PDB file of C-alpha atoms in Angstrom:
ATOM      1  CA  UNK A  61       2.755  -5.252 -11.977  1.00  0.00           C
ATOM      2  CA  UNK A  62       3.583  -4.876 -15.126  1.00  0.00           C
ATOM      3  CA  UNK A  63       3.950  -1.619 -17.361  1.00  0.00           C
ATOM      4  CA  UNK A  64       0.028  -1.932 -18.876  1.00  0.00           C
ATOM      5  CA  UNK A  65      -1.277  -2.003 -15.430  1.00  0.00           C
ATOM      6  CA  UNK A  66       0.168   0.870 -14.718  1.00  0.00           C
ATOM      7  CA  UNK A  67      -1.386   3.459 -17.336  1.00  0.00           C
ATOM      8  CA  UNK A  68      -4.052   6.052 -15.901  1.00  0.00           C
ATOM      9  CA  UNK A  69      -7.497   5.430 -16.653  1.00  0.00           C
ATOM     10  CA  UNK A  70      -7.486   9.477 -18.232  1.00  0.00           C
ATOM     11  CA  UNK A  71      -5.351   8.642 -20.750  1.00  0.00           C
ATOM     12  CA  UNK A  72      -7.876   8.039 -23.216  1.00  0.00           C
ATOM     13  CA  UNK A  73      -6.989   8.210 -26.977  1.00  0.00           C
ATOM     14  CA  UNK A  74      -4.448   6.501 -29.457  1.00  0.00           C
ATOM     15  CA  UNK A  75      -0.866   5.533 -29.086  1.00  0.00           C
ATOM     16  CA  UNK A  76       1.240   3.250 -30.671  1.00  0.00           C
ATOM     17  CA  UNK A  77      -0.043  -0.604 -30.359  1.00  0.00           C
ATOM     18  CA  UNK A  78      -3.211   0.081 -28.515  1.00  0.00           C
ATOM     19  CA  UNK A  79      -6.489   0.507 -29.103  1.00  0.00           C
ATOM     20  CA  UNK A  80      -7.997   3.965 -29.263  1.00  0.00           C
ATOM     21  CA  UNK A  81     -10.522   4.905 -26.391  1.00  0.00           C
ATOM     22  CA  UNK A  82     -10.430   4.795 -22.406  1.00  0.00           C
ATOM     23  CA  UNK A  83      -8.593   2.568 -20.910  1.00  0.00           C
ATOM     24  CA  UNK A  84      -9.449   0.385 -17.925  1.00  0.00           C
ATOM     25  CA  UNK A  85      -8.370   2.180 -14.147  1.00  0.00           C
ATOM     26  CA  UNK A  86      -6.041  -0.280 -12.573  1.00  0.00           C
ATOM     27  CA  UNK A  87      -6.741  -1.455  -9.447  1.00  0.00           C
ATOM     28  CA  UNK A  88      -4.870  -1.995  -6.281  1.00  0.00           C
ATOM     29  CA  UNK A  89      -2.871  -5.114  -6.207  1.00  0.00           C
ATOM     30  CA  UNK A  90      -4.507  -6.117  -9.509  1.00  0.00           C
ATOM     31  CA  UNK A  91      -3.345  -3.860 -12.079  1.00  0.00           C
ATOM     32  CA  UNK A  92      -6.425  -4.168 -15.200  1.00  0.00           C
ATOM     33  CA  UNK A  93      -6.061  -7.800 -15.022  1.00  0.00           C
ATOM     34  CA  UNK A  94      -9.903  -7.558 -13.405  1.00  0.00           C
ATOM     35  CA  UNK A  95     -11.045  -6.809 -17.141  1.00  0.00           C
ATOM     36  CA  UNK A  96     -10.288 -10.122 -18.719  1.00  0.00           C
ATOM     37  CA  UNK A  97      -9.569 -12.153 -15.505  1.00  0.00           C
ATOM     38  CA  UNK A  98      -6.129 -12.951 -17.451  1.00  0.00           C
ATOM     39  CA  UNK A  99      -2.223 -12.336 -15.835  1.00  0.00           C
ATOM     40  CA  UNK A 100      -2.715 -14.105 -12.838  1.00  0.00           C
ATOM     41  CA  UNK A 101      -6.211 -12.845 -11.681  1.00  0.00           C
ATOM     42  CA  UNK A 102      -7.334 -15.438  -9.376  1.00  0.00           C
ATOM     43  CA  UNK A 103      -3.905 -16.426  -7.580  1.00  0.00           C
ATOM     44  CA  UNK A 104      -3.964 -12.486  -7.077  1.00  0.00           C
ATOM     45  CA  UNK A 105      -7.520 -12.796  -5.755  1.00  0.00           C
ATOM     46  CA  UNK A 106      -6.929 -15.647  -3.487  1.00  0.00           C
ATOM     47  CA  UNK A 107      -3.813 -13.603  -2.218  1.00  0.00           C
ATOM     48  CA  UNK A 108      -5.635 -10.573  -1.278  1.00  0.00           C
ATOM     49  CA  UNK A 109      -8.379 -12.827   0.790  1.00  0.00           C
ATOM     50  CA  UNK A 110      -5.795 -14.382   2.868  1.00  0.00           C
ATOM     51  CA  UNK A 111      -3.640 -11.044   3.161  1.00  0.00           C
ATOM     52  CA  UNK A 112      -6.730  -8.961   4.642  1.00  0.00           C
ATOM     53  CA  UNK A 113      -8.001 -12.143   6.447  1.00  0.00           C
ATOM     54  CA  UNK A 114      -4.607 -12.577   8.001  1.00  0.00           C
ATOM     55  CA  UNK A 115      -3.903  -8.899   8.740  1.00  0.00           C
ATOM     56  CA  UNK A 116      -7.081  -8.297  10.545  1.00  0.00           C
ATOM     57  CA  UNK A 117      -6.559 -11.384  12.436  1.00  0.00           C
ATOM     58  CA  UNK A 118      -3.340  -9.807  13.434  1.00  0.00           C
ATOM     59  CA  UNK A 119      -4.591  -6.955  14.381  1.00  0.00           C
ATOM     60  CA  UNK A 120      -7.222  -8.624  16.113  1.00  0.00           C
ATOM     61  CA  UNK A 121      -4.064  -9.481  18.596  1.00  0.00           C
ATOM     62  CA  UNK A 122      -2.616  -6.709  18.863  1.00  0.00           C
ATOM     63  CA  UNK A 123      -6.102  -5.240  20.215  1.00  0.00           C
ATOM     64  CA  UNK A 124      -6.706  -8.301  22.477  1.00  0.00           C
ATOM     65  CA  UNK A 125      -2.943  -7.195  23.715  1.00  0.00           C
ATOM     66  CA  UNK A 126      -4.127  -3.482  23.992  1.00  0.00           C
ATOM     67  CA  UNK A 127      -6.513  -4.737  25.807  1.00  0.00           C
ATOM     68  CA  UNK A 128      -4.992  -6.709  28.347  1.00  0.00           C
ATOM     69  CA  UNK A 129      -2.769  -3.739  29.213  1.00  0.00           C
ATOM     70  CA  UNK A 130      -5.679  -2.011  30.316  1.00  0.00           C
ATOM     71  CA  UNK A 131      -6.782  -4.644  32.173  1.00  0.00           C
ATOM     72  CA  UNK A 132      -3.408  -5.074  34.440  1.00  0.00           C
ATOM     73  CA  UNK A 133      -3.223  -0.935  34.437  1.00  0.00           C
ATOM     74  CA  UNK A 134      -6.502  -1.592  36.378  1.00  0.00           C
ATOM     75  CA  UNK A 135      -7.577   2.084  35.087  1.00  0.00           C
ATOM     76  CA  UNK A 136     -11.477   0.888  35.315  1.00  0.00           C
ATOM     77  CA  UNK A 137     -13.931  -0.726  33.731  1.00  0.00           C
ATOM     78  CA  UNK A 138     -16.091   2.392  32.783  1.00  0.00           C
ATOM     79  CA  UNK A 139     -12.797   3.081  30.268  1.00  0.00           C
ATOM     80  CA  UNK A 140     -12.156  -0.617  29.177  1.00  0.00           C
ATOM     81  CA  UNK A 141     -15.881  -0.405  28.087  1.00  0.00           C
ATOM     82  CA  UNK A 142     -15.329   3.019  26.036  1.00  0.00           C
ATOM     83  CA  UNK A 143     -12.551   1.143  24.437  1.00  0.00           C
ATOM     84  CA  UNK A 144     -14.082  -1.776  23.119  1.00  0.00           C
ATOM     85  CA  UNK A 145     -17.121   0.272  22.400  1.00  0.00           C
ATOM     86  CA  UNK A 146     -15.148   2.699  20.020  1.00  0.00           C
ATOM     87  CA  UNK A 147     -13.201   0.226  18.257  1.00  0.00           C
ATOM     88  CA  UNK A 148     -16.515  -2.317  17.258  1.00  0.00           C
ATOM     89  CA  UNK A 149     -18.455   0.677  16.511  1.00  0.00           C
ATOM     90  CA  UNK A 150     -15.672   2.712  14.437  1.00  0.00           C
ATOM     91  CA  UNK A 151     -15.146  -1.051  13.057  1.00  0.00           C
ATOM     92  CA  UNK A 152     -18.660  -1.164  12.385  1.00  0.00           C
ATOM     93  CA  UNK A 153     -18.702   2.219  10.576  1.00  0.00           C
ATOM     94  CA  UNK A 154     -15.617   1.291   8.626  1.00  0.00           C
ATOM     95  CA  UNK A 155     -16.999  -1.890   7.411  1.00  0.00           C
ATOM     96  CA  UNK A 156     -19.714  -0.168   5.942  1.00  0.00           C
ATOM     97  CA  UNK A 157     -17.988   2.778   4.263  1.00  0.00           C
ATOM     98  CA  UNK A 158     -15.223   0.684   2.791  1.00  0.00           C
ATOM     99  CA  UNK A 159     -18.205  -1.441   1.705  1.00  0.00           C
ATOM    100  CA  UNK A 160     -20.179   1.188   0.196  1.00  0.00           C
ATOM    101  CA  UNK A 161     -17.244   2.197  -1.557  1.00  0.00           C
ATOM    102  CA  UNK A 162     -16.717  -0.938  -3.815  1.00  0.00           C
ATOM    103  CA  UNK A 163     -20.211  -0.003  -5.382  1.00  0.00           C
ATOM    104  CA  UNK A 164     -19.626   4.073  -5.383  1.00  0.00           C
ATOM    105  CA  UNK A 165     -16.823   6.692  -5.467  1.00  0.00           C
ATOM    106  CA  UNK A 166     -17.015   8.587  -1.988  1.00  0.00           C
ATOM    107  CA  UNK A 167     -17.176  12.253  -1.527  1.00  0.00           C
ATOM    108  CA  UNK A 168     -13.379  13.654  -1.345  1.00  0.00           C
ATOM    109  CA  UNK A 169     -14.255  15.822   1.219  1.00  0.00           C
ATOM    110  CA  UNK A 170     -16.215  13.439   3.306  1.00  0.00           C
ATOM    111  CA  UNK A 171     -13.461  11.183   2.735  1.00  0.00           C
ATOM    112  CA  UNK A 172     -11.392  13.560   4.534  1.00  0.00           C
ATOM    113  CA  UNK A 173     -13.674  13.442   7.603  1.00  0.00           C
ATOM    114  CA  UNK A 174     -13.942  10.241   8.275  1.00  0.00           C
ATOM    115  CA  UNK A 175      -9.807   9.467   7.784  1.00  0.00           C
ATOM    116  CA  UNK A 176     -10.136   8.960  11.615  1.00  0.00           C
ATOM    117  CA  UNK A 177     -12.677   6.708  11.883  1.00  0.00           C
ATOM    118  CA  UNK A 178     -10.935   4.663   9.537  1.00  0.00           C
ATOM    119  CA  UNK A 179      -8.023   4.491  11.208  1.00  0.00           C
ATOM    120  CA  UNK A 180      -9.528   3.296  14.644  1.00  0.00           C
ATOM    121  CA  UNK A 181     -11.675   1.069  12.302  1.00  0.00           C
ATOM    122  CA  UNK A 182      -9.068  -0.629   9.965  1.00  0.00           C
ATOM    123  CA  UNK A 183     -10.093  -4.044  11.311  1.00  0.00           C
ATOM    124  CA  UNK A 184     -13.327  -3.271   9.492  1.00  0.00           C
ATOM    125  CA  UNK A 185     -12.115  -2.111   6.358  1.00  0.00           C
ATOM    126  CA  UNK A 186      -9.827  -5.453   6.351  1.00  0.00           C
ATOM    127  CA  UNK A 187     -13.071  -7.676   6.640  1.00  0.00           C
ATOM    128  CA  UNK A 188     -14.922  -5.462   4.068  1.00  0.00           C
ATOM    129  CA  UNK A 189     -11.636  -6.109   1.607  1.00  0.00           C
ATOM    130  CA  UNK A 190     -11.330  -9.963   2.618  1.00  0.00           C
ATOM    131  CA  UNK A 191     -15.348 -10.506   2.077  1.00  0.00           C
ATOM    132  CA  UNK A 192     -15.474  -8.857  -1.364  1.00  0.00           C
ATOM    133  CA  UNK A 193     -12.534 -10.440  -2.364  1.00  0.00           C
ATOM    134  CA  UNK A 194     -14.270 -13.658  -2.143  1.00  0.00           C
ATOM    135  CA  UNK A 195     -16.547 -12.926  -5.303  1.00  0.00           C
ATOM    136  CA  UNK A 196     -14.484 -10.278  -7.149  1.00  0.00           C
ATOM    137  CA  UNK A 197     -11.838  -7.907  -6.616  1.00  0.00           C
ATOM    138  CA  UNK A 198     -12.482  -5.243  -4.533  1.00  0.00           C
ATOM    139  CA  UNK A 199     -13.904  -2.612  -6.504  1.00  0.00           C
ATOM    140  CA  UNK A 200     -14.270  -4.460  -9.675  1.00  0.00           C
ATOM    141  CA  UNK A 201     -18.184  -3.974 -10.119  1.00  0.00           C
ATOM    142  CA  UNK A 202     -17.328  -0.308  -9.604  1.00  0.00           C
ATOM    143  CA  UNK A 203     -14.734   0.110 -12.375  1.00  0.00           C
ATOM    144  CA  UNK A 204     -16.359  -2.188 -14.802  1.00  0.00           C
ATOM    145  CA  UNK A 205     -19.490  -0.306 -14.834  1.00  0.00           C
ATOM    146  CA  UNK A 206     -17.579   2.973 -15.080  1.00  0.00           C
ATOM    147  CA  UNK A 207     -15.377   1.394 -17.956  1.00  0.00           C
ATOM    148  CA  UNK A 208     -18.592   0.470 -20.090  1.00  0.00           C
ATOM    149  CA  UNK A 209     -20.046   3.621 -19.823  1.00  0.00           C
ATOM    150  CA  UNK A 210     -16.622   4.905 -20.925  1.00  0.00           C
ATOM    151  CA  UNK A 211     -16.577   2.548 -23.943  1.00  0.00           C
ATOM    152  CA  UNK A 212     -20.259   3.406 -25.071  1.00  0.00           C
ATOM    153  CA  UNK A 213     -19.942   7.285 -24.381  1.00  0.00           C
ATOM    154  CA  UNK A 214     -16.304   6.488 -26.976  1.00  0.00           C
ATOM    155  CA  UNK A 215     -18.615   4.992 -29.286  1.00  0.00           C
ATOM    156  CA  UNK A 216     -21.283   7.128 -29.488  1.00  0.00           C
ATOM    157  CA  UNK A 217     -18.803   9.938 -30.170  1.00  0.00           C
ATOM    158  CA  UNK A 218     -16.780   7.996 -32.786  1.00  0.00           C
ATOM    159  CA  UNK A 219     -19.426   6.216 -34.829  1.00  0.00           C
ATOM    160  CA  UNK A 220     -20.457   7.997 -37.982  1.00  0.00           C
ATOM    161  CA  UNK A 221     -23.851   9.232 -39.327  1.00  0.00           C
ATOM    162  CA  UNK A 222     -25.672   7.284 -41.697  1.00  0.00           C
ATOM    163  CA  UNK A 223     -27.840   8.566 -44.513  1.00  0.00           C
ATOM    164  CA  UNK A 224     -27.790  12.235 -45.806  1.00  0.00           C
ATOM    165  CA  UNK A 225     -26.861  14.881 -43.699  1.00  0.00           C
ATOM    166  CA  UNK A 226     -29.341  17.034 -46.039  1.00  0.00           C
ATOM    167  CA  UNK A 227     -32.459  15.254 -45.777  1.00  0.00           C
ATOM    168  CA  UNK A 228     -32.147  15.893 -41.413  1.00  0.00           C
ATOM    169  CA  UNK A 229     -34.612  17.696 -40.290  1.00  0.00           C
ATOM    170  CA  UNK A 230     -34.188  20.600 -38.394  1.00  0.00           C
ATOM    171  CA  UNK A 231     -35.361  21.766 -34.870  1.00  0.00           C
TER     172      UNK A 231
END
């Protein structure tokens, strides 16, 4: 990542060699290059889809393993049920926030709440990441549409009246 990826989307305004205004929020393993799909976008997209494909299917193991300890423990199959029923449904749930979040900033707070039911559902979040890293990067759509609204709110404040400030009328 280079240095330009690395500036704060707040740190709006002019500095030496750049152009006044907001600046683009990087994203996670992409830096701004999801802005002009320039620096390496696409090798960094195709990365990230294999990465989270590859992780989950990792952890996928490691649960089948989890699993099979329970099963030679021979604890019961009323637990080995509550098991796999809490990890697809916390999956389930995860899937869907992590989804919902590429579209829409989530509520700090609820965030908070639900840092549980991430973490027994990270195989859900990884499918969430690897399927929306098939059409964009994750979060993209988000930032763009935040970054536009940026640039026209900058505009609107920066562009200058035309015509006589005299001949206004008044309210």
């Amino acid at each position: 990542m280079s240095a330009e990826d690395s500036i704060p989307a707040a740190a709006a305004g002019s500095t030496a060699g750049t152009t006044p205004g907001p600046r683009p929020e990087p994203l996670r393993f992409f830096g701004t290059t999801w802005l002009h799909h320039d620096r390496g976008y696409t090798p960094r997209r195709i990365a990230v889809a294999a990465g989270s494909l590859a992780t989950a299917a990792a952890s996928c193991l490691v649960l089948r393993l989890a699993y099979q300890g329970l099963q030679i423990a021979a604890i019961g199959g009323f637990v080995t049920v509550l098991m796999v029923a809490m990890f697809a449904i916390c999956s389930a749930m995860a899937f869907r926030h992590t989804w919902d979040g590429f579209t829409s900033r989530h509520d700090p707070e609820r965030q908070a709440s639900l840092r549980g039911l991430l973490t027994v559902g990270f195989v859900g979040s990884l499918l969430a990441y690897f399927l929306r890293s098939l059409t964009e990067a994750p979060g993209e759509k988000l930032h763009r549409e935040e970054y536009e609204e940026a640039r026209k709110q900058y505009g609107k404040r920066t562009t200058r009246r035309s015509g006589n400030p005299k001949n206004r009328r008044r309210a």
